[in-house]
Amino acid sequence: MRAKWGLLLLVAVVGCASPPRPVDPPLLKAALEVESDGAKRYQRGDLAVAERRFAEAMRRFAGIDDVAGSARNRLHLIRVKLAQGRAAVALEMLDGIPPGLAEELDVLLLRGQALLALDRAADAGQVLDHAAGRCGADCAAGASLEILRGRASLRRGEAPAARAHAERGLALLRERDEPRELGNAWRLLAAARLAGGEATALAAAQAALDIDRRLALPEKIARDWLLIGDIQRRYAPGQASGGNDARLAYARALEIAEAAGLKEISLIASQALQAIGM
Amino acid sequence: MSLLTQYDADTAAVRRGTRRFLILASLLTLAVVAAIFVRQGLLRQTVSYGFVTDSAQDIAKGQAVRIAGFRVGSVSEVSLRDDGSVAVGIEVDADHMRFVTHDARVELRKEGLVGSPTLEIVPGPDKTRLAAAQARLAFTRADGLGALANQVRDEFVPILKDIKAITGTLADPQKGLPGTLAQIRASSEALNVLLANGNRQVDGIGVSAVRVLNKAEEDLKHLGQTLEAANQRLPAMLERTSQVLDHVEKITAEAETSVPPVLRDGSAVAADVREIVGGARQAWPIRNLVDAPGPATLKADSDPRGEAGHAR
């Protein structure tokens, strides 16, 4: 009788049993959660908290000997530093990354970005050319690379090259969901057209502004207004309406910068207003 | 001769002494009996009242009758009537009949729920008319432990059944929260894809389309916040439910010793619900429903500070 019941129980257990769901080890899961939280903060623009989260995630991954996780979070952290305007620190951190990582292309792009932020356009150009050699036709970072190369060209005073890079970047972004890069590409195109003496710069700058407004990025919005002011000032210097539009654009940039606590842009906008006699 | 005379005198003295002693003893006995009568109120003037109840349980002849906690009389008679009801007669001191109004009721109470039962006359609101002698007063039984236990059971058993139903529904993989979360996730992903497609196409479209997409994005954010809140709060809710069940089980376990039949159902239901909630808490913490996030990928932003336009 007992054997019967035992057999029945065994059948029931076997019937009810299902393959166990794969579960991440708790420490790995915790590290991934911290990283995920940091990513959310970064997307929200909460850079200070994102920085702490990525640093903690990096430490946690290092604690479980997850080299890839640790390196990935180091790159996240570098992105945060760059967004905070701490390019020198970012460059220092990039120097500490050992070669041979899977994200080597990302490292090169971030290095180029840091060098551009430090006004080292020539060095940036070299790094980005090297990155271009590693980035094939279907390279996921192709659009970012084009934008960075365009920025480097612009810094070197090569407006046509910058414009070409910007247009290639826009073409690559057409099928992708990267609104921030799309705004960057339009801004670069506007700056390149402005440098190249093209009046269509204003439309590109306004396209960038529309995207940045939608993404609610105050620093970019303020810089877009500065760019619009520069374009208005350049192409309608003699016209009363053009001067007025430039003044309005700079004033808008100043207003946004002060509201968002962006001292550098406030200073630039104030100087621009003074330059046009306001 | 003189010896006989002396003997007679002594005998008479003894007789006198004995007589005196017997008289004194009888007087003392009478005094004690009188004192007892007085003490028992047998010599006091009383007024009789009565009431009818369906059971003589906890009512006995000689049982104290109180007003505001003071003993003012006793049960004089308990008898079974022809119709099966019980007639109870009580006698109350005439001095206290001023408290027995015509709408007064007699209430059977127990001291501290489980103490000895006493009858308490509770005066009615109308103080202008007193009850006549031999009047039939209303009678009620105050809720005892059994009644209280019944009341508790009547109140918490439906609640526990509701909890059982709710937790059962929540744990249902198809219709419950797991299924709902899965559906929401699927919907969110579909909406995200839709938004992504919309975002790509929107650059050339007007401001109104942008506004619509922004609104949709906001709605998705709210949805995400709601899910996060549910994720954070539901485990706590389950924890609290479990604590409540701890108490309920403790109470029922204690009461079960005195009133087992009354609370047996409640205890069983509590145990049942505990099993479900415990199972839900152990096997289905909400946080485990949501998979651990994968490695984060930050959206590309090669110009996070908008420096491309830096022409000066």
XYZ file of C-alpha atoms in Angstrom:
590
model
C 0.000 0.000 0.000
C 2.818 2.317 0.970
C 4.646 1.493 -2.223
C 1.520 2.428 -4.192
C 1.271 5.780 -2.499
C 4.973 6.367 -2.932
C 4.721 5.597 -6.617
C 1.723 7.890 -6.968
C 3.588 10.682 -5.187
C 6.589 10.165 -7.408
C 4.415 10.383 -10.523
C 2.790 13.559 -9.197
C 6.149 15.144 -8.415
C 7.565 14.234 -11.796
C 4.416 15.511 -13.481
C 4.465 18.800 -11.649
C 8.172 19.342 -11.976
C 9.293 21.738 -14.642
C 12.775 22.676 -15.707
C 14.129 25.171 -13.178
C 14.161 28.718 -14.358
C 17.710 29.921 -14.783
C 18.375 32.483 -12.114
C 21.305 34.832 -11.953
C 23.475 34.508 -8.870
C 22.372 37.092 -6.289
C 25.573 39.141 -6.397
C 25.519 39.325 -10.186
C 21.853 40.240 -10.120
C 22.518 42.971 -7.561
C 25.349 44.386 -9.677
C 23.168 44.364 -12.784
C 20.398 46.125 -10.881
C 22.776 48.850 -9.739
C 24.028 49.245 -13.308
C 20.486 49.381 -14.634
C 19.573 52.020 -12.081
C 22.603 54.046 -13.077
C 21.562 53.826 -16.734
C 18.084 55.085 -15.850
C 19.577 58.002 -13.923
C 21.880 58.818 -16.797
C 18.984 58.884 -19.231
C 17.105 61.195 -16.868
C 20.072 63.529 -16.676
C 20.677 62.797 -12.995
C 24.408 62.597 -13.563
C 25.607 62.788 -9.957
C 23.578 59.753 -8.904
C 24.368 57.931 -12.150
C 28.059 58.441 -11.434
C 27.718 56.886 -7.986
C 25.697 53.958 -9.329
C 28.155 53.151 -12.094
C 31.080 53.410 -9.686
C 29.321 51.016 -7.328
C 28.403 48.656 -10.170
C 32.014 48.710 -11.335
C 33.147 47.790 -7.832
C 30.553 45.025 -7.556
C 31.500 43.488 -10.898
C 35.160 43.684 -9.945
C 34.237 41.940 -6.680
C 32.895 38.923 -8.558
C 35.764 38.938 -11.068
C 33.472 39.948 -13.928
C 35.973 41.780 -16.105
C 33.485 42.547 -18.852
C 30.935 43.996 -16.405
C 33.568 46.049 -14.659
C 34.907 47.439 -17.956
C 31.410 48.183 -19.211
C 30.626 50.192 -16.107
C 33.939 51.993 -16.351
C 32.887 53.119 -19.821
C 29.491 54.192 -18.452
C 31.315 56.165 -15.813
C 33.518 57.817 -18.429
C 30.398 58.825 -20.373
C 29.051 60.443 -17.224
C 32.314 62.329 -16.676
C 32.189 63.589 -20.245
C 28.587 64.691 -19.811
C 29.659 66.509 -16.650
C 32.359 68.338 -18.604
C 35.197 66.547 -16.809
C 37.026 65.505 -19.960
C 40.468 65.398 -18.322
C 39.267 62.903 -15.716
C 37.569 60.879 -18.453
C 40.782 60.780 -20.454
C 42.701 59.662 -17.388
C 40.226 56.842 -16.825
C 40.460 55.844 -20.475
C 44.221 55.580 -20.132
C 43.664 53.059 -17.341
C 41.688 50.667 -19.532
C 43.739 47.668 -20.613
C 43.889 46.992 -24.376
C 42.083 44.082 -25.988
C 38.621 44.809 -24.654
C 35.540 43.886 -26.649
C 34.500 47.519 -26.448
C 37.708 48.813 -27.967
C 35.845 50.859 -30.567
C 33.813 52.482 -27.790
C 37.046 53.290 -25.999
C 38.417 54.969 -29.111
C 35.252 56.997 -29.620
C 35.235 58.117 -26.010
C 38.891 59.040 -26.247
C 38.177 61.098 -29.367
C 35.283 62.754 -27.608
C 37.427 63.599 -24.570
C 40.199 64.998 -26.746
C 37.699 67.168 -28.622
C 36.353 68.474 -25.334
C 39.926 69.352 -24.374
C 40.384 71.217 -27.678
C 42.954 68.705 -28.924
C 41.434 68.398 -32.391
C 44.542 66.994 -34.061
C 44.917 64.185 -31.508
C 41.207 63.549 -31.699
C 41.402 63.294 -35.491
C 44.126 60.649 -35.254
C 42.219 58.579 -32.726
C 39.024 58.823 -34.749
C 40.768 57.880 -37.972
C 42.063 54.823 -36.162
C 38.524 54.095 -34.987
C 37.232 54.469 -38.545
C 39.650 51.754 -39.606
C 38.100 49.395 -37.067
C 34.530 50.316 -37.861
C 33.194 48.341 -40.816
C 30.283 49.079 -43.098
C 27.693 47.771 -40.635
C 29.351 49.365 -37.650
C 26.779 50.189 -34.968
C 28.785 53.216 -33.893
C 29.083 54.511 -37.459
C 26.858 57.523 -36.943
C 28.631 58.542 -33.727
C 31.978 58.152 -35.467
C 30.824 60.379 -38.340
C 29.646 63.055 -35.946
C 32.880 62.974 -33.976
C 34.968 63.100 -37.113
C 32.818 65.975 -38.333
C 33.419 67.823 -35.062
C 37.161 67.230 -35.387
C 37.075 68.524 -38.967
C 35.142 71.582 -37.884
C 37.666 72.318 -35.165
C 40.384 72.134 -37.745
C 38.450 74.622 -39.892
C 37.457 72.089 -42.537
C 33.799 73.051 -42.942
C 33.047 71.014 -46.125
C 34.474 67.852 -44.534
C 32.497 68.537 -41.371
C 29.343 68.998 -43.409
C 29.965 65.744 -45.302
C 30.468 63.837 -42.046
C 27.295 65.361 -40.608
C 25.274 64.386 -43.650
C 26.639 60.841 -43.579
C 25.795 60.672 -39.909
C 22.249 61.825 -40.597
C 21.875 59.206 -43.302
C 23.044 56.482 -40.945
C 20.673 57.662 -38.231
C 17.642 57.590 -40.490
C 16.852 53.994 -39.606
C 17.937 54.093 -35.997
C 16.387 55.094 -32.723
C 19.092 57.440 -31.463
C 17.406 60.796 -30.966
C 20.346 62.308 -29.077
C 22.712 61.522 -31.898
C 20.184 62.827 -34.381
C 20.145 66.156 -32.560
C 23.943 66.143 -32.466
C 24.089 65.518 -36.223
C 21.712 68.387 -36.979
C 23.675 70.692 -34.678
C 26.940 69.706 -36.354
C 25.398 70.261 -39.781
C 24.173 73.694 -38.686
C 27.611 74.626 -37.360
C 29.304 73.295 -40.505
C 26.915 75.220 -42.741
C 27.471 78.344 -40.667
C 31.218 77.917 -40.985
C 30.806 77.252 -44.698
C 28.748 80.375 -45.172
C 25.457 78.696 -45.999
C 22.204 80.368 -45.045
C 20.458 77.001 -44.621
C 22.288 76.638 -41.310
C 19.282 78.112 -39.507
C 16.937 75.267 -40.557
C 19.424 72.668 -39.328
C 19.876 74.486 -36.014
C 16.116 74.670 -35.541
C 15.838 70.931 -36.278
C 18.447 70.292 -33.587
C 16.562 72.559 -31.203
C 13.283 70.717 -31.830
C 14.878 67.377 -31.007
C 16.715 68.642 -27.934
C 13.552 70.273 -26.646
C 11.714 67.006 -27.075
C 14.439 65.254 -25.127
C 14.446 68.081 -22.538
C 18.214 68.561 -22.496
C 18.786 72.057 -21.087
C 22.470 72.425 -21.936
C 21.934 71.391 -25.537
C 18.860 73.589 -25.862
C 20.806 76.572 -24.569
C 23.682 75.870 -26.970
C 21.198 75.473 -29.843
C 19.846 78.943 -29.052
C 23.393 80.298 -28.983
C 23.998 78.726 -32.393
C 20.743 80.164 -33.727
C 21.803 83.565 -32.396
C 25.172 83.230 -34.137
C 23.447 82.289 -37.407
C 20.969 85.188 -37.158
C 23.774 87.577 -36.371
C 25.885 86.310 -39.264
C 23.255 86.317 -41.992
C 21.183 89.350 -41.102
C 23.666 91.816 -39.664
C 22.248 94.825 -41.433
C 18.616 93.972 -41.037
C 16.780 95.180 -38.017
C 14.752 91.986 -37.806
C 17.880 89.816 -38.035
C 19.575 91.709 -35.215
C 16.455 91.505 -33.191
C 16.169 87.755 -33.799
C 19.779 87.241 -32.717
C 19.140 89.246 -29.567
C 16.059 87.161 -28.829
C 17.995 83.927 -29.401
C 20.861 84.953 -27.113
C 18.419 86.190 -24.504
C 16.652 82.845 -24.671
C 19.957 81.024 -24.265
C 20.779 83.212 -21.271
C 17.398 82.623 -19.709
C 17.650 78.841 -20.111
C 21.244 78.734 -18.891
C 20.413 80.735 -15.780
C 17.353 78.602 -15.059
C 19.385 75.414 -15.456
C 22.400 76.777 -13.574
C 24.760 76.597 -16.576
C 27.296 79.290 -15.732
C 29.540 78.813 -18.757
C 26.679 79.232 -21.217
C 25.288 82.168 -19.222
C 28.629 83.899 -19.617
C 28.801 83.176 -23.349
C 25.227 84.423 -23.888
C 25.866 87.575 -21.853
C 29.012 88.321 -23.863
C 27.118 87.718 -27.112
C 24.391 90.118 -26.035
C 26.991 92.732 -25.130
C 28.669 92.203 -28.501
C 25.486 93.118 -30.349
C 25.008 96.131 -28.144
C 22.483 94.861 -25.622
C -31.958 16.867 108.557
C -29.725 19.846 108.165
C -27.823 17.946 105.524
C -30.995 17.494 103.442
C -31.900 21.149 103.832
C -28.464 22.151 102.580
C -28.842 19.801 99.572
C -32.202 21.343 98.572
C -30.727 24.838 98.656
C -27.850 23.867 96.407
C -30.210 22.155 93.997
C -32.372 25.237 93.700
C -29.306 27.371 92.990
C -28.205 25.060 90.244
C -31.673 25.123 88.760
C -31.733 28.908 88.779
C -28.350 29.071 87.170
C -29.326 26.582 84.533
C -32.532 28.434 83.784
C -30.674 31.722 83.457
C -28.146 30.129 81.169
C -30.811 28.613 78.958
C -32.700 31.893 78.730
C -29.547 33.803 77.864
C -28.572 31.214 75.248
C -32.027 31.343 73.702
C -31.866 35.115 73.562
C -28.457 35.016 71.955
C -29.634 32.442 69.459
C -32.636 34.557 68.617
C -30.383 37.576 68.258
C -28.097 35.718 65.911
C -31.046 34.420 63.880
C -32.510 37.913 63.754
C -29.153 39.285 62.687
C -28.953 36.675 59.971
C -32.451 37.527 58.791
C -31.585 41.184 58.740
C -28.346 40.503 56.984
C -30.083 38.354 54.405
C -32.794 40.944 53.984
C -35.480 38.549 55.006
C -37.054 41.070 57.205
C -36.836 43.883 54.702
C -39.698 44.968 52.571
C -39.226 43.909 48.972
C -40.980 44.388 45.668
C -41.356 41.523 43.232
C -40.762 41.768 39.512
C -40.455 39.163 36.854
C -39.200 38.456 33.396
C -39.455 35.657 30.879
C -36.562 34.133 29.013
C -36.133 31.224 26.661
C -33.450 29.564 28.761
C -32.590 29.299 32.414
C -28.926 28.991 31.600
C -26.808 30.979 34.074
C -29.911 31.903 36.113
C -30.490 30.311 39.518
C -32.611 30.898 42.575
C -30.908 33.189 45.087
C -28.727 34.728 42.386
C -27.878 38.345 43.069
C -29.748 41.136 41.381
C -27.831 44.388 41.054
C -28.405 47.944 40.069
C -25.283 49.840 38.997
C -23.203 47.086 40.532
C -24.859 47.227 43.989
C -26.745 44.209 45.205
C -30.384 45.211 45.622
C -32.175 41.892 45.535
C -32.118 38.320 44.387
C -33.810 35.784 42.170
C -36.752 34.409 44.095
C -38.124 31.922 41.634
C -37.144 30.152 38.420
C -39.851 28.040 36.841
C -40.597 26.395 33.542
C -43.791 27.542 31.933
C -46.194 25.495 29.876
C -44.979 27.041 26.645
C -41.389 26.023 27.354
C -40.206 29.470 28.300
C -38.757 30.210 31.707
C -40.402 32.551 34.179
C -38.007 34.217 36.556
C -39.123 36.137 39.627
C -36.873 38.634 41.356
C -37.244 40.556 44.565
C -35.780 43.995 44.910
C -35.518 45.996 48.127
C -38.312 48.503 48.337
C -35.702 51.176 49.055
C -34.279 50.683 45.565
C -37.462 50.285 43.597
C -37.183 53.958 42.651
C -34.527 52.935 40.147
C -36.708 50.355 38.445
C -38.466 52.322 35.740
C -41.298 50.873 33.695
C -38.972 50.526 30.701
C -36.086 49.039 32.681
C -34.599 45.806 31.476
C -32.876 42.994 33.244
C -29.557 42.033 31.742
C -27.636 38.856 32.429
C -23.962 39.708 32.608
C -20.798 37.884 33.365
C -17.995 39.469 35.295
C -15.021 39.777 32.958
C -16.678 37.609 30.285
C -15.944 34.384 32.173
C -16.865 35.284 35.801
C -20.024 34.425 37.714
C -23.259 35.541 36.088
C -25.278 38.324 37.677
C -28.547 40.002 36.838
C -28.321 43.730 36.415
C -31.368 45.946 36.269
C -30.706 48.699 33.772
C -33.088 51.632 34.171
C -34.721 52.887 30.989
C -34.585 56.416 29.644
C -38.027 57.362 30.891
C -37.484 58.119 34.583
C -40.954 59.539 35.162
C -42.732 56.220 35.647
C -41.650 53.411 37.892
C -42.410 49.778 37.286
C -45.347 48.456 39.267
C -44.938 45.539 41.635
C -45.098 42.188 39.838
C -44.334 43.981 36.578
C -42.757 41.944 33.783
C -39.475 43.497 32.753
C -37.606 43.021 29.522
C -34.689 40.626 29.609
C -31.474 40.448 27.569
C -28.316 38.452 27.763
C -25.097 40.395 27.380
C -22.711 38.921 24.841
C -20.627 36.260 26.456
C -17.460 34.711 25.146
C -19.403 32.439 22.834
C -21.355 35.326 21.335
C -18.181 37.387 20.991
C -16.403 34.506 19.353
C -19.313 34.115 16.964
C -19.194 37.800 16.197
C -15.450 37.708 15.588
C -15.809 34.696 13.385
C -18.659 36.276 11.432
C -16.494 39.332 10.812
C -13.155 37.855 9.991
C -14.114 34.737 8.094
C -15.479 36.709 5.107
C -12.360 38.911 5.185
C -10.103 35.900 5.149
C -12.115 34.397 2.320
C -11.695 37.648 0.402
C -7.946 37.564 1.015
C -7.896 33.983 -0.157
C -9.754 34.914 -3.306
C -7.535 37.947 -3.946
C -4.275 36.129 -3.387
C -5.545 33.241 -5.464
C -6.378 35.621 -8.283
C -3.058 37.430 -7.955
C -1.152 34.194 -8.102
C -3.059 32.965 -11.154
C -0.398 32.821 -13.852
C -2.894 33.620 -16.602
C -5.297 36.165 -15.123
C -3.354 37.345 -12.092
C -0.582 39.831 -11.654
C 2.084 37.713 -13.363
C -0.045 37.556 -16.484
C -0.952 41.215 -16.216
C 2.675 42.208 -15.799
C 3.624 40.098 -18.753
C 0.872 41.702 -20.810
C 1.930 45.174 -19.705
C 5.532 44.388 -20.536
C 4.502 43.119 -23.940
C 2.321 46.198 -24.494
C 5.124 48.488 -23.327
C 7.541 46.857 -25.708
C 5.056 47.134 -28.557
C 4.489 50.790 -27.695
C 8.203 51.373 -27.483
C 8.650 49.901 -30.941
C 5.800 52.055 -32.180
C 7.358 55.120 -30.596
C 10.734 54.257 -32.012
C 9.257 54.045 -35.480
C 7.358 57.260 -34.835
C 10.501 58.991 -33.628
C 12.295 58.101 -36.820
C 9.545 59.459 -38.949
C 8.729 62.478 -36.897
C 11.622 64.716 -37.772
C 9.879 65.988 -40.841
C 6.446 66.071 -39.299
C 4.836 68.956 -37.490
C 4.821 69.971 -33.857
C 1.501 68.269 -33.143
C 2.889 64.828 -33.915
C 5.795 65.550 -31.624
C 3.377 66.496 -28.871
C 1.429 63.266 -29.311
C 4.594 61.222 -29.111
C 5.741 63.143 -26.047
C 2.421 62.426 -24.371
C 2.726 58.748 -25.208
C 6.236 58.722 -23.788
C 4.994 60.382 -20.609
C 2.236 57.804 -20.286
C 4.776 55.057 -20.630
C 6.907 56.673 -17.940
C 3.884 56.795 -15.616
C 3.172 53.182 -16.397
C 6.743 52.342 -15.514
C 6.457 54.259 -12.240
C 3.215 52.470 -11.401
C 4.809 49.112 -12.045
C 7.771 50.072 -9.906
C 5.441 51.137 -7.099
C 3.481 47.886 -7.350
C 6.710 45.969 -7.369
C 7.892 47.733 -4.231
C 4.637 47.707 -2.299
C 3.094 44.340 -3.019
C 5.710 42.280 -1.142
C 5.190 44.555 1.878
C 1.437 44.070 1.589
C 1.875 40.331 1.532
C 4.154 40.628 4.557
C 1.532 42.635 6.440
C -1.197 40.176 5.491
C 0.960 37.429 6.854
C 1.420 39.324 10.129
C -2.340 39.807 10.430
C -2.803 36.102 9.878
C -0.248 35.428 12.611
C -2.440 37.354 15.022
C -5.630 35.748 13.816
C -4.160 32.307 14.198
C -2.868 33.123 17.661
C -6.247 34.401 18.764
C -8.089 31.446 17.340
C -5.622 29.034 18.898
C -6.172 30.598 22.325
C -9.928 30.759 21.970
C -10.135 27.269 20.555
C -9.511 25.742 23.949
C -12.685 27.295 25.353
C -14.948 27.466 22.330
C -13.628 24.922 19.875
C -16.705 24.423 17.699
C -17.270 28.102 17.189
C -13.859 28.997 15.867
C -12.839 25.808 14.210
C -13.900 27.108 10.817
C -12.079 30.408 11.273
C -8.891 28.687 12.307
C -9.032 26.409 9.287
C -9.622 29.287 6.927
C -6.788 31.259 8.529
C -4.445 28.318 8.099
C -5.569 27.942 4.512
C -4.976 31.583 3.706
C -1.639 31.498 5.493
C -0.583 28.687 3.244
C -1.575 30.578 0.134
C -0.027 33.859 1.225
C 3.103 32.116 2.428
C 3.344 30.277 -0.843
C 2.776 33.432 -2.805
C 5.420 35.205 -0.761
C 7.994 32.474 -1.051
C 7.413 31.207 -4.550
C 6.271 34.387 -6.105
C 7.923 37.505 -4.741
C 7.063 40.210 -7.214
C 10.671 41.174 -7.671
C 11.394 37.696 -8.965
C 8.758 38.087 -11.630
C 10.746 40.869 -13.138
C 13.837 39.401 -14.651
C 17.188 40.731 -13.567
C 18.095 43.553 -15.913
C 20.597 42.774 -18.596
C 23.789 44.745 -19.061
C 22.830 48.373 -19.548
C 23.452 50.038 -22.870
C 23.496 53.795 -22.790
C 22.032 55.603 -25.750
C 24.790 56.919 -27.939
C 25.544 60.585 -27.395
C 28.798 61.704 -28.972
C 28.184 65.310 -27.983
C 26.564 65.246 -24.536
C 27.156 68.946 -23.923
C 26.146 70.206 -27.369
C 29.640 71.538 -28.067
C 29.440 70.943 -31.837
C 27.870 74.365 -32.190
C 30.723 75.946 -30.266
C 31.909 78.265 -33.037
C 33.399 81.034 -30.974
